[in-house]
mmCIF file of C-alpha atoms in Angstrom:
data_model
loop_
_atom_site.group_PDB
_atom_site.id
_atom_site.type_symbol
_atom_site.label_atom_id
_atom_site.label_comp_id
_atom_site.label_asym_id
_atom_site.label_seq_id
_atom_site.Cartn_x
_atom_site.Cartn_y
_atom_site.Cartn_z
ATOM 1 C CA MET S 1381 28.441 0.401 -25.818
ATOM 2 C CA SER S 1382 29.823 -0.143 -29.320
ATOM 3 C CA SER S 1383 29.517 2.646 -31.897
ATOM 4 C CA SER S 1384 27.420 0.406 -34.178
ATOM 5 C CA LEU S 1385 24.962 -0.365 -31.366
ATOM 6 C CA SER S 1386 24.739 3.348 -30.481
ATOM 7 C CA PHE S 1387 23.968 4.148 -34.097
ATOM 8 C CA LEU S 1388 21.198 1.515 -34.213
ATOM 9 C CA LEU S 1389 19.615 2.885 -31.044
ATOM 10 C CA LEU S 1390 19.687 6.429 -32.421
ATOM 11 C CA LEU S 1391 18.154 5.220 -35.685
ATOM 12 C CA LEU S 1392 15.374 3.403 -33.812
ATOM 13 C CA LEU S 1393 14.654 6.505 -31.714
ATOM 14 C CA SER S 1394 14.426 8.643 -34.866
ATOM 15 C CA LEU S 1395 12.011 6.211 -36.481
ATOM 16 C CA LEU S 1396 9.808 6.208 -33.383
ATOM 17 C CA LEU S 1397 9.757 10.007 -33.228
ATOM 18 C CA PHE S 1398 8.940 10.551 -36.886
ATOM 19 C CA SER S 1399 6.285 7.837 -37.004
ATOM 20 C CA SER S 1400 4.534 9.293 -33.959
ATOM 21 C CA PRO S 1401 1.067 10.805 -34.494
ATOM 22 C CA PHE S 1402 2.369 13.939 -32.825
ATOM 23 C CA CYS S 1403 4.478 14.662 -35.921
ATOM 24 C CA PHE S 1404 1.422 15.085 -38.124
ATOM 25 C CA GLY S 1405 1.222 18.259 -40.192
ATOM 26 C CA GLN S 1406 3.673 21.067 -40.657
ATOM 27 C CA VAL S 1407 5.996 22.723 -38.185
ATOM 28 C CA GLY S 1408 4.561 26.068 -37.157
ATOM 29 C CA ASN S 1409 6.362 29.327 -36.431
ATOM 30 C CA GLY S 1410 6.593 28.260 -32.797
ATOM 31 C CA GLY S 1411 8.432 25.053 -33.677
ATOM 32 C CA ALA S 1412 5.574 22.705 -32.732
ATOM 33 C CA LYS S 1413 3.708 20.544 -35.229
ATOM 34 C CA LEU S 1414 0.008 20.594 -35.930
ATOM 35 C CA ASN S 1415 -1.740 17.462 -34.735
ATOM 36 C CA PRO S 1416 -5.331 16.217 -35.258
ATOM 37 C CA LYS S 1417 -5.449 15.199 -31.576
ATOM 38 C CA PHE S 1418 -4.220 18.547 -30.254
ATOM 39 C CA TYR S 1419 -7.423 19.177 -28.240
ATOM 40 C CA GLU S 1420 -8.016 15.550 -27.283
ATOM 41 C CA HIS S 1421 -7.646 16.323 -23.570
ATOM 42 C CA SER S 1422 -8.038 20.116 -23.344
ATOM 43 C CA CYS S 1423 -11.254 20.388 -25.401
ATOM 44 C CA PRO S 1424 -12.397 16.946 -26.596
ATOM 45 C CA LYS S 1425 -15.805 18.164 -27.834
ATOM 46 C CA VAL S 1426 -14.539 20.982 -30.061
ATOM 47 C CA GLU S 1427 -15.038 19.131 -33.368
ATOM 48 C CA GLU S 1428 -18.530 18.062 -32.310
ATOM 49 C CA ILE S 1429 -19.413 21.678 -31.405
ATOM 50 C CA VAL S 1430 -18.152 23.081 -34.706
ATOM 51 C CA LYS S 1431 -19.886 20.376 -36.745
ATOM 52 C CA LYS S 1432 -23.233 20.948 -35.035
ATOM 53 C CA ALA S 1433 -23.059 24.729 -35.408
ATOM 54 C CA MET S 1434 -22.115 24.457 -39.097
ATOM 55 C CA ALA S 1435 -24.977 22.018 -39.691
ATOM 56 C CA GLU S 1436 -27.393 24.571 -38.231
ATOM 57 C CA ALA S 1437 -25.892 27.404 -40.291
ATOM 58 C CA VAL S 1438 -25.942 25.495 -43.591
ATOM 59 C CA ALA S 1439 -29.513 24.311 -42.929
ATOM 60 C CA GLU S 1440 -30.486 27.963 -42.528
ATOM 61 C CA ASN S 1441 -28.564 29.074 -45.642
ATOM 62 C CA PRO S 1442 -26.450 26.710 -47.795
ATOM 63 C CA ARG S 1443 -24.306 29.669 -48.853
ATOM 64 C CA TRP S 1444 -22.586 29.706 -45.461
ATOM 65 C CA ALA S 1445 -20.566 26.631 -46.463
ATOM 66 C CA ALA S 1446 -18.968 28.472 -49.387
ATOM 67 C CA SER S 1447 -18.514 31.679 -47.388
ATOM 68 C CA ILE S 1448 -16.626 29.925 -44.574
ATOM 69 C CA LEU S 1449 -14.490 27.953 -47.041
ATOM 70 C CA ARG S 1450 -13.576 31.224 -48.768
ATOM 71 C CA LEU S 1451 -12.686 32.858 -45.421
ATOM 72 C CA HIS S 1452 -10.334 29.963 -44.683
ATOM 73 C CA PHE S 1453 -8.658 30.428 -48.077
ATOM 74 C CA HIS S 1454 -8.338 34.204 -47.612
ATOM 75 C CA ASP S 1455 -6.961 33.704 -44.111
ATOM 76 C CA CYS S 1456 -4.273 31.224 -45.108
ATOM 77 C CA PHE S 1457 -3.027 33.233 -48.098
ATOM 78 C CA VAL S 1458 -2.220 36.233 -45.881
ATOM 79 C CA LYS S 1459 0.439 35.640 -43.206
ATOM 80 C CA GLY S 1460 -0.552 31.974 -42.981
ATOM 81 C CA CYS S 1461 -3.569 30.337 -41.312
ATOM 82 C CA ASP S 1462 -3.661 32.546 -38.225
ATOM 83 C CA GLY S 1463 -7.191 33.941 -38.023
ATOM 84 C CA SER S 1464 -6.014 37.402 -39.124
ATOM 85 C CA VAL S 1465 -8.903 37.738 -41.611
ATOM 86 C CA LEU S 1466 -11.363 37.674 -38.693
ATOM 87 C CA LEU S 1467 -10.017 40.816 -36.988
ATOM 88 C CA ASP S 1468 -11.986 44.081 -37.158
ATOM 89 C CA SER S 1469 -10.334 47.452 -37.693
ATOM 90 C CA SER S 1470 -9.584 49.320 -34.476
ATOM 91 C CA GLY S 1471 -7.988 52.776 -34.304
ATOM 92 C CA ALA S 1472 -4.860 52.700 -36.467
ATOM 93 C CA PHE S 1473 -5.258 48.934 -36.904
ATOM 94 C CA LEU S 1474 -6.545 48.184 -40.431
ATOM 95 C CA SER S 1475 -8.523 44.996 -40.939
ATOM 96 C CA GLU S 1476 -8.069 42.642 -43.882
ATOM 97 C CA LYS S 1477 -11.842 42.894 -44.238
ATOM 98 C CA ARG S 1478 -11.228 46.251 -45.960
ATOM 99 C CA SER S 1479 -9.126 44.760 -48.770
ATOM 100 C CA VAL S 1480 -10.379 44.543 -52.349
ATOM 101 C CA PRO S 1481 -10.805 40.730 -52.231
ATOM 102 C CA ASN S 1482 -12.811 40.934 -48.974
ATOM 103 C CA ARG S 1483 -14.686 44.236 -49.019
ATOM 104 C CA ASP S 1484 -18.414 43.742 -49.713
ATOM 105 C CA SER S 1485 -17.902 40.020 -50.372
ATOM 106 C CA ALA S 1486 -16.280 38.268 -47.380
ATOM 107 C CA LYS S 1487 -19.060 36.786 -45.254
ATOM 108 C CA GLY S 1488 -19.581 34.307 -42.434
ATOM 109 C CA PHE S 1489 -17.866 36.207 -39.624
ATOM 110 C CA GLU S 1490 -20.978 35.972 -37.438
ATOM 111 C CA ILE S 1491 -20.993 32.186 -37.903
ATOM 112 C CA ILE S 1492 -17.428 31.951 -36.562
ATOM 113 C CA ASP S 1493 -18.359 34.350 -33.717
ATOM 114 C CA LYS S 1494 -21.244 32.087 -32.716
ATOM 115 C CA ILE S 1495 -19.109 28.934 -32.787
ATOM 116 C CA LYS S 1496 -16.333 30.635 -30.821
ATOM 117 C CA ALA S 1497 -18.793 31.736 -28.111
ATOM 118 C CA ILE S 1498 -20.017 28.147 -27.657
ATOM 119 C CA VAL S 1499 -16.454 26.804 -27.585
ATOM 120 C CA GLU S 1500 -15.425 29.440 -25.013
ATOM 121 C CA LYS S 1501 -18.209 28.325 -22.681
ATOM 122 C CA THR S 1502 -17.038 24.726 -22.963
ATOM 123 C CA CYS S 1503 -13.256 25.239 -23.042
ATOM 124 C CA PRO S 1504 -12.303 28.820 -22.101
ATOM 125 C CA GLU S 1505 -9.171 30.275 -23.722
ATOM 126 C CA THR S 1506 -8.223 26.943 -25.264
ATOM 127 C CA VAL S 1507 -9.198 26.733 -28.949
ATOM 128 C CA SER S 1508 -7.955 29.305 -31.452
ATOM 129 C CA CYS S 1509 -10.168 31.145 -33.918
ATOM 130 C CA ALA S 1510 -7.802 29.929 -36.648
ATOM 131 C CA ASP S 1511 -8.547 26.297 -35.760
ATOM 132 C CA ILE S 1512 -12.278 26.941 -35.513
ATOM 133 C CA LEU S 1513 -12.260 28.476 -39.002
ATOM 134 C CA THR S 1514 -10.282 25.536 -40.393
ATOM 135 C CA LEU S 1515 -12.670 22.981 -38.871
ATOM 136 C CA ALA S 1516 -15.731 24.939 -40.010
ATOM 137 C CA ALA S 1517 -14.398 25.034 -43.594
ATOM 138 C CA ARG S 1518 -14.062 21.236 -43.561
ATOM 139 C CA ASP S 1519 -17.508 20.701 -42.062
ATOM 140 C CA GLY S 1520 -19.201 23.057 -44.511
ATOM 141 C CA THR S 1521 -17.625 21.162 -47.391
ATOM 142 C CA VAL S 1522 -18.845 17.813 -46.050
ATOM 143 C CA LEU S 1523 -22.346 19.165 -45.376
ATOM 144 C CA THR S 1524 -22.700 20.169 -49.038
ATOM 145 C CA GLY S 1525 -21.666 16.726 -50.278
ATOM 146 C CA GLY S 1526 -17.921 17.226 -50.516
ATOM 147 C CA PRO S 1527 -14.987 15.168 -49.242
ATOM 148 C CA ASN S 1528 -14.022 14.716 -45.609
ATOM 149 C CA TRP S 1529 -10.489 15.009 -44.271
ATOM 150 C CA VAL S 1530 -8.584 14.919 -40.997
ATOM 151 C CA VAL S 1531 -7.776 18.464 -39.821
ATOM 152 C CA PRO S 1532 -4.381 19.010 -38.169
ATOM 153 C CA LEU S 1533 -4.891 21.351 -35.194
ATOM 154 C CA GLY S 1534 -2.867 23.505 -32.829
ATOM 155 C CA ARG S 1535 -2.831 26.856 -34.658
ATOM 156 C CA ARG S 1536 -2.735 30.007 -32.580
ATOM 157 C CA ASP S 1537 -4.195 33.396 -33.476
ATOM 158 C CA SER S 1538 -2.290 36.328 -34.881
ATOM 159 C CA ARG S 1539 -2.190 39.620 -33.008
ATOM 160 C CA SER S 1540 -1.977 41.507 -36.295
ATOM 161 C CA ALA S 1541 -3.400 41.623 -39.814
ATOM 162 C CA SER S 1542 -2.061 42.695 -43.207
ATOM 163 C CA LEU S 1543 -4.276 44.816 -45.422
ATOM 164 C CA SER S 1544 -1.535 45.050 -48.055
ATOM 165 C CA GLY S 1545 -0.987 41.293 -47.937
ATOM 166 C CA SER S 1546 -4.691 40.705 -48.451
ATOM 167 C CA ASN S 1547 -4.698 43.071 -51.444
ATOM 168 C CA ASN S 1548 -1.576 41.584 -53.020
ATOM 169 C CA ASP S 1549 -1.414 37.882 -52.143
ATOM 170 C CA ILE S 1550 -4.954 36.611 -52.774
ATOM 171 C CA PRO S 1551 -5.542 35.593 -56.421
ATOM 172 C CA ALA S 1552 -7.987 37.905 -58.214
ATOM 173 C CA PRO S 1553 -10.766 36.960 -60.684
ATOM 174 C CA ASN S 1554 -8.985 38.729 -63.545
ATOM 175 C CA ASN S 1555 -5.437 37.548 -62.799
ATOM 176 C CA THR S 1556 -3.567 35.729 -65.552
ATOM 177 C CA LEU S 1557 -2.904 32.026 -65.002
ATOM 178 C CA ASN S 1558 0.814 32.728 -64.490
ATOM 179 C CA THR S 1559 -0.004 35.274 -61.770
ATOM 180 C CA ILE S 1560 -2.357 32.842 -60.038
ATOM 181 C CA ILE S 1561 0.246 30.057 -60.123
ATOM 182 C CA THR S 1562 2.894 32.463 -58.793
ATOM 183 C CA LYS S 1563 0.672 33.513 -55.877
ATOM 184 C CA PHE S 1564 0.059 29.850 -55.016
ATOM 185 C CA LYS S 1565 3.767 28.996 -55.263
ATOM 186 C CA ARG S 1566 4.576 31.767 -52.781
ATOM 187 C CA GLN S 1567 2.492 29.787 -50.285
ATOM 188 C CA GLY S 1568 4.223 26.504 -51.070
ATOM 189 C CA LEU S 1569 1.354 25.274 -53.246
ATOM 190 C CA ASN S 1570 1.822 23.803 -56.729
ATOM 191 C CA VAL S 1571 -0.136 23.699 -59.998
ATOM 192 C CA VAL S 1572 -2.135 20.637 -58.918
ATOM 193 C CA ASP S 1573 -3.191 22.554 -55.794
ATOM 194 C CA VAL S 1574 -4.221 25.532 -57.959
ATOM 195 C CA VAL S 1575 -6.663 23.449 -60.003
ATOM 196 C CA ALA S 1576 -7.952 21.307 -57.130
ATOM 197 C CA LEU S 1577 -8.579 24.235 -54.777
ATOM 198 C CA SER S 1578 -10.224 26.236 -57.569
ATOM 199 C CA GLY S 1579 -12.808 23.452 -57.453
ATOM 200 C CA SER S 1580 -14.146 25.027 -54.247
ATOM 201 C CA HIS S 1581 -15.977 27.371 -56.637
ATOM 202 C CA THR S 1582 -18.431 24.537 -57.143
ATOM 203 C CA ILE S 1583 -20.424 25.952 -54.180
ATOM 204 C CA GLY S 1584 -19.376 29.593 -54.434
ATOM 205 C CA LYS S 1585 -20.991 32.764 -55.699
ATOM 206 C CA SER S 1586 -19.505 35.838 -57.311
ATOM 207 C CA ARG S 1587 -20.546 39.426 -57.874
ATOM 208 C CA CYS S 1588 -21.232 40.978 -61.275
ATOM 209 C CA THR S 1589 -18.294 43.346 -60.749
ATOM 210 C CA SER S 1590 -15.914 40.354 -60.645
ATOM 211 C CA PHE S 1591 -16.629 39.142 -64.180
ATOM 212 C CA ARG S 1592 -18.279 42.076 -66.003
ATOM 213 C CA GLN S 1593 -15.231 42.656 -68.198
ATOM 214 C CA ARG S 1594 -15.723 39.182 -69.721
ATOM 215 C CA LEU S 1595 -19.177 40.177 -70.911
ATOM 216 C CA TYR S 1596 -18.325 43.502 -72.522
ATOM 217 C CA ASN S 1597 -14.642 44.334 -72.825
ATOM 218 C CA GLN S 1598 -12.266 41.517 -71.945
ATOM 219 C CA THR S 1599 -9.119 42.796 -73.681
ATOM 220 C CA GLY S 1600 -9.870 46.489 -74.131
ATOM 221 C CA ASN S 1601 -11.302 46.115 -77.651
ATOM 222 C CA GLY S 1602 -14.940 46.436 -76.610
ATOM 223 C CA LEU S 1603 -15.629 42.763 -77.296
ATOM 224 C CA PRO S 1604 -16.700 39.978 -74.906
ATOM 225 C CA ASP S 1605 -14.346 37.184 -73.918
ATOM 226 C CA ASN S 1606 -14.216 34.643 -76.763
ATOM 227 C CA THR S 1607 -13.501 31.824 -74.283
ATOM 228 C CA LEU S 1608 -16.971 32.345 -72.782
ATOM 229 C CA ASP S 1609 -19.938 30.557 -74.346
ATOM 230 C CA GLN S 1610 -21.879 33.380 -75.994
ATOM 231 C CA THR S 1611 -25.342 32.002 -75.172
ATOM 232 C CA TYR S 1612 -24.300 31.808 -71.534
ATOM 233 C CA ALA S 1613 -22.786 35.300 -71.792
ATOM 234 C CA ALA S 1614 -26.053 36.706 -73.156
ATOM 235 C CA LYS S 1615 -27.917 35.201 -70.207
ATOM 236 C CA LEU S 1616 -25.446 36.724 -67.761
ATOM 237 C CA ARG S 1617 -25.780 40.172 -69.388
ATOM 238 C CA THR S 1618 -29.497 40.262 -68.530
ATOM 239 C CA ARG S 1619 -28.557 40.538 -64.834
ATOM 240 C CA CYS S 1620 -25.085 42.053 -65.113
ATOM 241 C CA PRO S 1621 -25.387 45.223 -67.219
ATOM 242 C CA ILE S 1622 -22.464 47.247 -68.535
ATOM 243 C CA SER S 1623 -22.914 49.590 -65.569
ATOM 244 C CA GLY S 1624 -24.759 49.147 -62.277
ATOM 245 C CA GLY S 1625 -25.699 45.961 -60.474
ATOM 246 C CA ASP S 1626 -22.167 45.499 -59.123
ATOM 247 C CA GLN S 1627 -23.309 43.520 -56.089
ATOM 248 C CA THR S 1628 -25.712 41.198 -57.947
ATOM 249 C CA ILE S 1629 -24.522 37.655 -57.200
ATOM 250 C CA PHE S 1630 -24.252 34.657 -59.514
ATOM 251 C CA SER S 1631 -23.476 30.996 -58.825
ATOM 252 C CA LEU S 1632 -19.996 29.999 -59.934
ATOM 253 C CA ASP S 1633 -21.447 26.574 -60.782
ATOM 254 C CA PHE S 1634 -24.926 27.171 -62.229
ATOM 255 C CA ILE S 1635 -25.629 23.430 -62.657
ATOM 256 C CA SER S 1636 -25.490 22.378 -58.979
ATOM 257 C CA PRO S 1637 -24.772 25.580 -57.019
ATOM 258 C CA THR S 1638 -25.311 24.175 -53.520
ATOM 259 C CA LYS S 1639 -23.696 20.767 -54.085
ATOM 260 C CA PHE S 1640 -19.968 20.204 -53.724
ATOM 261 C CA ASP S 1641 -19.132 18.174 -56.834
ATOM 262 C CA ASN S 1642 -17.101 18.272 -60.059
ATOM 263 C CA GLU S 1643 -19.682 20.108 -62.202
ATOM 264 C CA TYR S 1644 -17.466 23.204 -61.915
ATOM 265 C CA PHE S 1645 -14.833 21.506 -64.064
ATOM 266 C CA LYS S 1646 -17.418 20.311 -66.590
ATOM 267 C CA ASN S 1647 -18.642 23.900 -66.893
ATOM 268 C CA ILE S 1648 -15.117 25.125 -67.645
ATOM 269 C CA ILE S 1649 -14.734 22.595 -70.450
ATOM 270 C CA ALA S 1650 -18.096 23.776 -71.854
ATOM 271 C CA LYS S 1651 -16.771 27.409 -71.828
ATOM 272 C CA LYS S 1652 -19.168 28.244 -69.009
ATOM 273 C CA GLY S 1653 -16.754 29.064 -66.230
ATOM 274 C CA LEU S 1654 -17.994 32.307 -64.671
ATOM 275 C CA LEU S 1655 -14.687 33.968 -63.810
ATOM 276 C CA SER S 1656 -11.740 34.525 -66.105
ATOM 277 C CA SER S 1657 -9.602 32.863 -63.408
ATOM 278 C CA ASP S 1658 -11.767 29.745 -63.822
ATOM 279 C CA GLU S 1659 -11.658 29.554 -67.617
ATOM 280 C CA VAL S 1660 -7.891 30.145 -67.940
ATOM 281 C CA LEU S 1661 -7.355 26.814 -66.184
ATOM 282 C CA PHE S 1662 -8.612 25.160 -69.385
ATOM 283 C CA THR S 1663 -7.451 27.588 -72.067
ATOM 284 C CA LYS S 1664 -3.981 28.815 -71.080
ATOM 285 C CA SER S 1665 -1.992 25.736 -70.099
ATOM 286 C CA GLU S 1666 -1.832 22.106 -71.191
ATOM 287 C CA GLU S 1667 -0.851 21.086 -67.668
ATOM 288 C CA THR S 1668 -3.877 22.701 -66.019
ATOM 289 C CA LYS S 1669 -6.145 21.637 -68.903
ATOM 290 C CA LYS S 1670 -5.268 17.977 -68.266
ATOM 291 C CA LEU S 1671 -6.061 18.393 -64.562
ATOM 292 C CA VAL S 1672 -9.404 20.083 -65.302
ATOM 293 C CA THR S 1673 -10.262 17.196 -67.651
ATOM 294 C CA LYS S 1674 -9.194 14.605 -65.075
ATOM 295 C CA PHE S 1675 -11.334 16.157 -62.328
ATOM 296 C CA ALA S 1676 -14.294 16.598 -64.704
ATOM 297 C CA GLU S 1677 -14.145 12.913 -65.586
ATOM 298 C CA SER S 1678 -13.859 11.671 -62.009
ATOM 299 C CA ASN S 1679 -15.491 13.129 -58.920
ATOM 300 C CA GLU S 1680 -13.436 10.656 -56.887
ATOM 301 C CA HIS S 1681 -10.127 11.995 -58.235
ATOM 302 C CA PHE S 1682 -11.247 15.571 -57.560
ATOM 303 C CA PHE S 1683 -12.341 14.828 -53.985
ATOM 304 C CA LYS S 1684 -9.151 12.930 -53.189
ATOM 305 C CA GLN S 1685 -6.903 15.714 -54.471
ATOM 306 C CA PHE S 1686 -9.008 18.501 -52.969
ATOM 307 C CA ALA S 1687 -8.674 16.933 -49.516
ATOM 308 C CA LYS S 1688 -4.883 16.665 -49.921
ATOM 309 C CA SER S 1689 -4.547 20.215 -51.224
ATOM 310 C CA ILE S 1690 -6.704 21.875 -48.572
ATOM 311 C CA VAL S 1691 -4.818 20.150 -45.742
ATOM 312 C CA LYS S 1692 -1.634 21.437 -47.377
ATOM 313 C CA MET S 1693 -3.142 24.939 -47.568
ATOM 314 C CA GLY S 1694 -4.267 24.737 -43.947
ATOM 315 C CA ASN S 1695 -0.658 24.081 -42.947
ATOM 316 C CA ILE S 1696 0.671 27.371 -44.357
ATOM 317 C CA SER S 1697 2.833 29.096 -41.705
ATOM 318 C CA PRO S 1698 0.726 28.324 -38.618
ATOM 319 C CA LEU S 1699 1.528 30.078 -35.360
ATOM 320 C CA THR S 1700 2.179 27.446 -32.709
ATOM 321 C CA GLY S 1701 3.714 27.036 -29.267
ATOM 322 C CA SER S 1702 4.133 30.419 -27.569
ATOM 323 C CA HIS S 1703 3.624 32.443 -30.742
ATOM 324 C CA GLY S 1704 0.425 34.427 -31.179
ATOM 325 C CA GLU S 1705 -2.440 33.946 -28.726
ATOM 326 C CA ILE S 1706 -5.786 32.244 -28.187
ATOM 327 C CA ARG S 1707 -8.257 35.058 -28.800
ATOM 328 C CA LYS S 1708 -11.297 35.178 -26.520
ATOM 329 C CA ILE S 1709 -13.245 36.994 -29.245
ATOM 330 C CA CYS S 1710 -12.273 36.382 -32.856
ATOM 331 C CA ARG S 1711 -12.818 39.985 -33.962
ATOM 332 C CA ARG S 1712 -10.211 41.502 -31.643
ATOM 333 C CA VAL S 1713 -6.906 40.708 -30.021
ATOM 334 C CA ASN S 1714 -6.796 40.057 -26.278
ATOM 335 C CA HIS S 1715 -6.052 43.002 -24.002
#
């Protein structure tokens, strides 16, 4: 066989391999790629099961959609999307649930437990908790009026958690914009992803303790944040006093709190973003300001980019192949 013919055959083989549906997603720590059809034969009804369970949960309480979406975010930003956020503390093992970003605010674990139990009855020891959480986050978004997207699957569950990673890697409500961007970049996410994924706050809620400083003492001078509409601030102060009421919750998007839409971005432009980390997207950078404006003007643009960015986030350092495990119960590692 001539060298030119050999080269052409190799080129054709490469094209076939890289155009295959089995090359969808990102290579995991086990070397395998995530693939939307991963459970096509081993657990073909998994997406149907998750969707039905999420529909029941959101019908009972619309807040579950935001809670599950937040869990997915907090999972992926610590050691990758490996279900580590779902683990309980046990002996010397410290759960990420005890971290500052999660303590008293991370919710929805019982929803994932319920879904996992149903999946285990149908397909024992087959579907990871990490994949269930990723699917549930997508379904909750769709159920509240948000975009749909194809979820690459094949993640495996971590046998460990990182309390320090949860405390240090998840963006905080009072972080500067540069710090937020840096934390996203560490995960392989860019500025566009920062703004698009912040849009998930359209269905979220936050505690008084997360934004109190904006109402009373933003920069240490005893004055409220001047980037916050003062009429809105006065309204917030009636339920978020200078002391006490830490756990009182407020909608991050007060216009349409249970609907996934672009009102969040319109609120920011009107100086009515609840968290400092929301408002800085419009006030501290021309690049992020343009993106906020673009998403506020077009729900379609926001939905399209959000879907791209959350798939990208869901592909952060997945455990695949022989790495990790398929937990039988999401709250604890297998024995």
